Amino acid sequence: QSFTPDQEAKLQYGPGEFRVVTPGNHVLCAVTGARIALEDLRYWSALLQEAYASPEAVLERAKRGGRSSRRRRMAGSRC
């Protein structure tokens, strides 16, 4: 299955790993909206199924609590 070089991937986040559901080369940070190249993805939530661009984004998400307004997706992050 091919994808364009600028396509957002869809991932399934687990504790300590993620699985590519739909091929792509990046995901979006649930807090900032920043693009995160898959090879740079280090922080995510298995519970909320969302990605974070940085430790600061994880902390910001924790402060907000609850569910993301962008998508249902926090806990299990690899911090």
PDB file of C-alpha atoms in Angstrom:
ATOM      1  CA  GLN A   1       0.000   0.000   0.000  1.00  0.00           C
ATOM      2  CA  SER A   2       1.601   3.243  -1.088  1.00  0.00           C
ATOM      3  CA  PHE A   3       1.235   6.748   0.283  1.00  0.00           C
ATOM      4  CA  THR A   4       2.280  10.229  -0.733  1.00  0.00           C
ATOM      5  CA  PRO A   5       5.406  11.612   0.961  1.00  0.00           C
ATOM      6  CA  ASP A   6       3.332  14.131   2.903  1.00  0.00           C
ATOM      7  CA  GLN A   7       0.583  11.831   4.203  1.00  0.00           C
ATOM      8  CA  GLU A   8      -0.457  11.647   7.865  1.00  0.00           C
ATOM      9  CA  ALA A   9      -0.142   8.138   9.273  1.00  0.00           C
ATOM     10  CA  LYS A  10      -2.824   6.586  11.451  1.00  0.00           C
ATOM     11  CA  LEU A  11      -1.345   4.674  14.375  1.00  0.00           C
ATOM     12  CA  GLN A  12      -2.530   2.388  17.135  1.00  0.00           C
ATOM     13  CA  TYR A  13      -0.630   3.333  20.285  1.00  0.00           C
ATOM     14  CA  GLY A  14       0.318   0.704  22.836  1.00  0.00           C
ATOM     15  CA  PRO A  15       2.484   0.767  25.950  1.00  0.00           C
ATOM     16  CA  GLY A  16       6.029   1.242  24.668  1.00  0.00           C
ATOM     17  CA  GLU A  17       5.219   0.748  20.982  1.00  0.00           C
ATOM     18  CA  PHE A  18       2.859   1.743  18.212  1.00  0.00           C
ATOM     19  CA  ARG A  19       1.483   0.011  15.140  1.00  0.00           C
ATOM     20  CA  VAL A  20       0.919   1.666  11.768  1.00  0.00           C
ATOM     21  CA  VAL A  21      -2.727   1.260  10.750  1.00  0.00           C
ATOM     22  CA  THR A  22      -2.626   3.600   7.736  1.00  0.00           C
ATOM     23  CA  PRO A  23       0.766   4.319   6.131  1.00  0.00           C
ATOM     24  CA  GLY A  24       2.178   7.816   6.218  1.00  0.00           C
ATOM     25  CA  ASN A  25       5.311   9.655   7.264  1.00  0.00           C
ATOM     26  CA  HIS A  26       4.045  11.748  10.193  1.00  0.00           C
ATOM     27  CA  VAL A  27       1.374  12.218  12.861  1.00  0.00           C
ATOM     28  CA  LEU A  28       0.089  15.396  14.484  1.00  0.00           C
ATOM     29  CA  CYS A  29       0.660  16.405  18.089  1.00  0.00           C
ATOM     30  CA  ALA A  30      -2.657  16.326  19.976  1.00  0.00           C
ATOM     31  CA  VAL A  31      -1.690  19.450  21.942  1.00  0.00           C
ATOM     32  CA  THR A  32       0.154  21.712  19.507  1.00  0.00           C
ATOM     33  CA  GLY A  33      -0.859  20.351  16.111  1.00  0.00           C
ATOM     34  CA  ALA A  34       2.833  20.115  15.175  1.00  0.00           C
ATOM     35  CA  ARG A  35       3.868  17.489  12.651  1.00  0.00           C
ATOM     36  CA  ILE A  36       5.925  14.644  14.128  1.00  0.00           C
ATOM     37  CA  ALA A  37       7.913  12.447  11.768  1.00  0.00           C
ATOM     38  CA  LEU A  38       7.344   8.796  12.660  1.00  0.00           C
ATOM     39  CA  GLU A  39      11.059   8.281  13.223  1.00  0.00           C
ATOM     40  CA  ASP A  40      10.976  11.147  15.768  1.00  0.00           C
ATOM     41  CA  LEU A  41       7.853  10.009  17.642  1.00  0.00           C
ATOM     42  CA  ARG A  42       8.790   9.424  21.302  1.00  0.00           C
ATOM     43  CA  TYR A  43       5.725  10.452  23.332  1.00  0.00           C
ATOM     44  CA  TRP A  44       2.159   9.179  23.119  1.00  0.00           C
ATOM     45  CA  SER A  45      -0.790   8.006  25.160  1.00  0.00           C
ATOM     46  CA  ALA A  46      -2.012   4.443  24.764  1.00  0.00           C
ATOM     47  CA  LEU A  47      -5.142   5.304  26.769  1.00  0.00           C
ATOM     48  CA  LEU A  48      -6.170   8.358  24.764  1.00  0.00           C
ATOM     49  CA  GLN A  49      -4.587   7.173  21.497  1.00  0.00           C
ATOM     50  CA  GLU A  50      -2.791  10.459  20.791  1.00  0.00           C
ATOM     51  CA  ALA A  51       0.744  11.583  19.991  1.00  0.00           C
ATOM     52  CA  TYR A  52       2.765  14.394  21.587  1.00  0.00           C
ATOM     53  CA  ALA A  53       5.621  16.391  20.099  1.00  0.00           C
ATOM     54  CA  SER A  54       7.545  16.879  23.350  1.00  0.00           C
ATOM     55  CA  PRO A  55       7.582  16.242  27.101  1.00  0.00           C
ATOM     56  CA  GLU A  56       6.156  19.749  27.516  1.00  0.00           C
ATOM     57  CA  ALA A  57       3.181  18.785  25.345  1.00  0.00           C
ATOM     58  CA  VAL A  58       2.608  15.701  27.533  1.00  0.00           C
ATOM     59  CA  LEU A  59       2.590  17.928  30.637  1.00  0.00           C
ATOM     60  CA  GLU A  60       0.225  20.409  29.008  1.00  0.00           C
ATOM     61  CA  ARG A  61      -2.131  17.569  28.099  1.00  0.00           C
ATOM     62  CA  ALA A  62      -1.994  16.246  31.669  1.00  0.00           C
ATOM     63  CA  LYS A  63      -2.892  19.716  32.988  1.00  0.00           C
ATOM     64  CA  ARG A  64      -5.918  19.877  30.699  1.00  0.00           C
ATOM     65  CA  GLY A  65      -7.090  16.390  31.683  1.00  0.00           C
ATOM     66  CA  GLY A  66     -10.023  14.605  30.118  1.00  0.00           C
ATOM     67  CA  ARG A  67     -10.300  13.853  26.436  1.00  0.00           C
ATOM     68  CA  SER A  68      -8.712  15.692  23.544  1.00  0.00           C
ATOM     69  CA  SER A  69     -11.002  17.942  21.553  1.00  0.00           C
ATOM     70  CA  ARG A  70      -9.266  16.860  18.324  1.00  0.00           C
ATOM     71  CA  ARG A  71      -9.540  13.116  18.788  1.00  0.00           C
ATOM     72  CA  ARG A  72     -10.146  10.557  21.442  1.00  0.00           C
ATOM     73  CA  ARG A  73      -6.702   9.683  22.680  1.00  0.00           C
ATOM     74  CA  MET A  74      -2.797   9.965  27.349  1.00  0.00           C
ATOM     75  CA  ALA A  75      -1.446   7.642  29.970  1.00  0.00           C
ATOM     76  CA  GLY A  76       0.979   5.004  28.560  1.00  0.00           C
ATOM     77  CA  SER A  77       3.180   7.772  27.127  1.00  0.00           C
ATOM     78  CA  ARG A  78       6.838   6.933  26.935  1.00  0.00           C
ATOM     79  CA  CYS A  79       8.143   9.738  29.135  1.00  0.00           C
TER      80      CYS A  79
END
